[in-house]
Amino acid sequence: MPPASPQMAETTSWLTGPAAVDLKHVTHTFRSLDRSTVTALSEIDLEVRRTEFVSIIGPSGCGKSTILRLISGLLKPSSGAVSVFGLPVTEPRDDIALVFQRPTLLPWLNVIDNVTFPEKHKTGRVSKETSAGALEILEMVGLQDFLRKRPSELSGGMQQRVAIARALLQDPDILLMDEPFSALDALTRDELSVELLDILVRRPKTVVFVTHSIQEALLLSDRIVVMSPRPGKITENIVVPLPRPRGLNSMLDPVFSEMTSEIRSKVFTRARH
Ligand code: ADP
């Protein structure tokens, strides 16, 4: 049925338009130079709606990072189809940003120059708009007093904030995050999770987030996808019913602890098989 008004079409387009990310029957096999093969993913079907936050949980080596590389256009699937906003992914796109476990900053550049580096690299200069945007985003992640510091002068959490700021400055529609907080201590992890929730309220984005932490996934996600050991398949698709806005208090909700146990049993049952 067509929408009753343009406004309604606008507000419901995330439901009716193409998915932000769509993997259909995706299988991926890596071939090494010695001709051995590793089938990392088998028959993956995954649809992520616009502004949805989906976490992927599964044992090491089950193909989580491979999924992110396929979505980002860094890899092509051996079979099946990967599309973004309804179009096949053929190469890396400007509207997708990646954040890795390690912040991958340039050690000789200060914070602001690291954040604006992608534009400098692409165009040879940094526009006034980009500089202003960088300042705004660095303030959002609490680094306004560290603009001229080099990465070696920052804590691990601060370095990861710089990497997140660099990704956000690209203003991507889709943010792919590969265990972005796993190298950090527990307190900093919680702090960064809450900051990410806050940023996404202000700048909604579609997020695909790889993590080993069930609690982190529950705190952040609309949906959690559980994978089996290699070759990775999706074994569970779990909608997180916790209300938003969320914060650390959400962890006190009885649903949070019930779901933590439920997901833990699913992850471990699968890992044993
Ligand atoms: P995860 O992120 O779940 O830990 P990955 O997606 O990194 O898993 O890897 C899935 C499987 O594919 C692993 O067995 C890994 O060794 C293998 N793999 C990943 N990248 C390559 C590659 N470039 N060449 C060969 N094998 C690879």
Short mmCIF file of C-alpha atoms in Angstrom, two decimals, residues 22-183:
data_model
loop_
_atom_site.label_atom_id
_atom_site.label_comp_id
_atom_site.label_asym_id
_atom_site.label_seq_id
_atom_site.Cartn_x
_atom_site.Cartn_y
_atom_site.Cartn_z
CA ASP A 22 22.12 -7.26 2.44
CA LEU A 23 24.08 -10.50 2.21
CA LYS A 24 22.35 -13.26 0.28
CA HIS A 25 23.62 -16.86 0.34
CA VAL A 26 27.17 -15.63 0.81
CA THR A 27 29.92 -18.23 0.92
CA HIS A 28 33.57 -17.26 1.06
CA THR A 29 36.58 -19.48 0.60
CA PHE A 30 40.14 -18.16 0.98
CA ARG A 31 42.77 -19.70 -1.27
CA SER A 32 46.36 -19.59 -0.03
CA LEU A 33 49.50 -19.50 -2.17
CA ASP A 34 50.14 -23.17 -1.30
CA ARG A 35 46.69 -23.88 -2.85
CA SER A 36 45.10 -24.88 0.44
CA THR A 37 41.62 -23.48 0.99
CA VAL A 38 39.71 -22.26 4.03
CA THR A 39 35.96 -21.87 3.81
CA ALA A 40 35.38 -19.00 6.20
CA LEU A 41 31.67 -18.43 5.59
CA SER A 42 28.90 -20.67 4.39
CA GLU A 43 25.50 -19.56 3.08
CA ILE A 44 25.24 -16.35 5.07
CA ASP A 45 21.96 -14.44 4.82
CA LEU A 46 22.03 -11.16 6.70
CA GLU A 47 19.92 -8.07 6.21
CA VAL A 48 20.58 -4.91 8.22
CA ARG A 49 17.99 -2.12 8.05
CA ARG A 50 18.86 1.57 7.93
CA THR A 51 20.01 2.88 11.32
CA GLU A 52 19.81 -0.59 12.82
CA PHE A 53 22.63 -1.62 15.18
CA VAL A 54 23.51 -5.28 14.64
CA SER A 55 26.22 -7.10 16.59
CA ILE A 56 27.89 -10.27 15.41
CA ILE A 57 29.08 -12.69 18.07
CA GLY A 58 30.84 -16.00 17.51
CA PRO A 59 34.04 -17.94 18.22
CA SER A 60 37.38 -16.75 16.85
CA GLY A 61 37.88 -17.66 13.22
CA CYS A 62 34.16 -18.05 12.41
CA GLY A 63 34.29 -15.34 9.76
CA LYS A 64 33.07 -12.21 11.57
CA SER A 65 35.79 -9.95 10.16
CA THR A 66 35.32 -11.54 6.76
CA ILE A 67 31.69 -10.38 6.81
CA LEU A 68 32.83 -6.80 7.49
CA ARG A 69 35.42 -6.98 4.71
CA LEU A 70 32.76 -8.20 2.28
CA ILE A 71 30.37 -5.39 3.22
CA SER A 72 33.14 -2.79 2.93
CA GLY A 73 34.10 -3.96 -0.57
CA LEU A 74 37.61 -5.03 0.47
CA LEU A 75 36.73 -8.63 -0.50
CA LYS A 76 34.42 -10.20 -3.06
CA PRO A 77 32.41 -13.26 -2.02
CA SER A 78 33.20 -16.62 -3.65
CA SER A 79 29.47 -17.00 -4.21
CA GLY A 80 26.30 -15.17 -3.27
CA ALA A 81 25.61 -11.44 -3.35
CA VAL A 82 26.47 -8.49 -1.12
CA SER A 83 24.59 -5.23 -1.61
CA VAL A 84 24.50 -1.90 0.15
CA PHE A 85 21.43 0.33 -0.16
CA GLY A 86 20.19 -1.94 -2.94
CA LEU A 87 23.34 -1.85 -5.09
CA PRO A 88 25.93 -4.61 -5.45
CA VAL A 89 29.18 -3.87 -3.62
CA THR A 90 31.99 -3.77 -6.17
CA GLU A 91 34.60 -1.61 -4.42
CA PRO A 92 35.12 0.35 -1.17
CA ARG A 93 32.54 3.13 -0.78
CA ASP A 94 32.83 6.56 0.81
CA ASP A 95 29.60 6.05 2.77
CA ILE A 96 31.07 3.13 4.72
CA ALA A 97 33.67 3.64 7.47
CA LEU A 98 35.62 1.01 9.34
CA VAL A 99 36.90 1.04 12.90
CA PHE A 100 39.32 -1.71 13.89
CA GLN A 101 40.49 -3.21 17.18
CA ARG A 102 43.73 -1.20 16.92
CA PRO A 103 43.32 2.48 16.21
CA THR A 104 45.81 2.53 13.26
CA LEU A 105 46.82 6.16 13.79
CA LEU A 106 49.82 7.80 12.14
CA PRO A 107 52.33 8.23 14.99
CA TRP A 108 53.93 11.38 13.59
CA LEU A 109 50.65 13.30 13.27
CA ASN A 110 48.78 14.97 16.10
CA VAL A 111 45.15 14.23 16.94
CA ILE A 112 43.53 16.76 14.64
CA ASP A 113 45.84 15.89 11.73
CA ASN A 114 45.13 12.18 12.18
CA VAL A 115 41.40 12.81 12.08
CA THR A 116 41.57 14.98 8.95
CA PHE A 117 44.22 12.80 7.27
CA PRO A 118 41.81 10.92 4.93
CA GLU A 119 40.77 14.21 3.26
CA LYS A 120 44.37 15.45 3.12
CA HIS A 121 45.41 12.16 1.54
CA LYS A 122 42.58 12.27 -1.00
CA THR A 123 42.60 15.92 -2.03
CA GLY A 124 45.95 17.26 -0.81
CA ARG A 125 44.28 19.78 1.50
CA VAL A 126 41.88 20.05 4.40
CA SER A 127 38.86 22.29 3.86
CA LYS A 128 37.62 24.76 6.49
CA GLU A 129 34.40 22.71 6.79
CA THR A 130 36.37 19.55 7.49
CA SER A 131 38.50 21.29 10.13
CA ALA A 132 35.38 22.67 11.80
CA GLY A 133 33.68 19.24 11.61
CA ALA A 134 36.78 17.61 13.11
CA LEU A 135 36.74 20.00 16.07
CA GLU A 136 33.06 19.34 16.66
CA ILE A 137 33.51 15.55 16.57
CA LEU A 138 36.64 15.62 18.73
CA GLU A 139 34.67 17.60 21.28
CA MET A 140 31.88 15.03 21.07
CA VAL A 141 34.36 12.27 22.01
CA GLY A 142 35.93 14.41 24.75
CA LEU A 143 39.29 15.13 23.09
CA GLN A 144 39.02 18.90 22.71
CA ASP A 145 41.98 19.42 25.07
CA PHE A 146 44.26 16.98 23.22
CA LEU A 147 44.15 18.30 19.66
CA ARG A 148 47.91 18.82 19.35
CA LYS A 149 48.98 15.62 21.11
CA ARG A 150 50.58 12.75 19.24
CA PRO A 151 49.14 9.21 19.61
CA SER A 152 52.03 8.14 21.89
CA GLU A 153 50.93 10.82 24.36
CA LEU A 154 47.40 9.39 24.60
CA SER A 155 45.90 6.45 26.52
CA GLY A 156 44.54 3.42 24.59
CA GLY A 157 40.98 4.66 25.09
CA MET A 158 41.86 8.12 23.79
CA GLN A 159 43.60 6.66 20.75
CA GLN A 160 40.49 4.63 19.96
CA ARG A 161 38.38 7.78 20.35
CA VAL A 162 40.60 9.42 17.71
CA ALA A 163 39.98 6.46 15.37
CA ILE A 164 36.23 6.71 15.97
CA ALA A 165 36.33 10.48 15.38
CA ARG A 166 38.21 9.91 12.12
CA ALA A 167 35.53 7.45 10.98
CA LEU A 168 32.69 9.79 12.01
CA LEU A 169 34.22 12.76 10.21
CA GLN A 170 33.68 10.83 6.99
CA ASP A 171 29.97 11.06 7.96
CA PRO A 172 29.35 7.50 6.82
CA ASP A 173 25.86 6.02 6.52
CA ILE A 174 27.29 2.70 7.62
CA LEU A 175 29.82 2.14 10.38
CA LEU A 176 31.58 -1.24 10.48
CA MET A 177 33.29 -1.85 13.81
CA ASP A 178 35.59 -4.83 14.34
CA GLU A 179 36.02 -5.41 18.09
CA PRO A 180 36.73 -1.70 18.53
CA PHE A 181 36.87 -1.78 22.32
CA SER A 182 38.42 -5.20 22.95
CA ALA A 183 41.96 -3.93 23.56
#
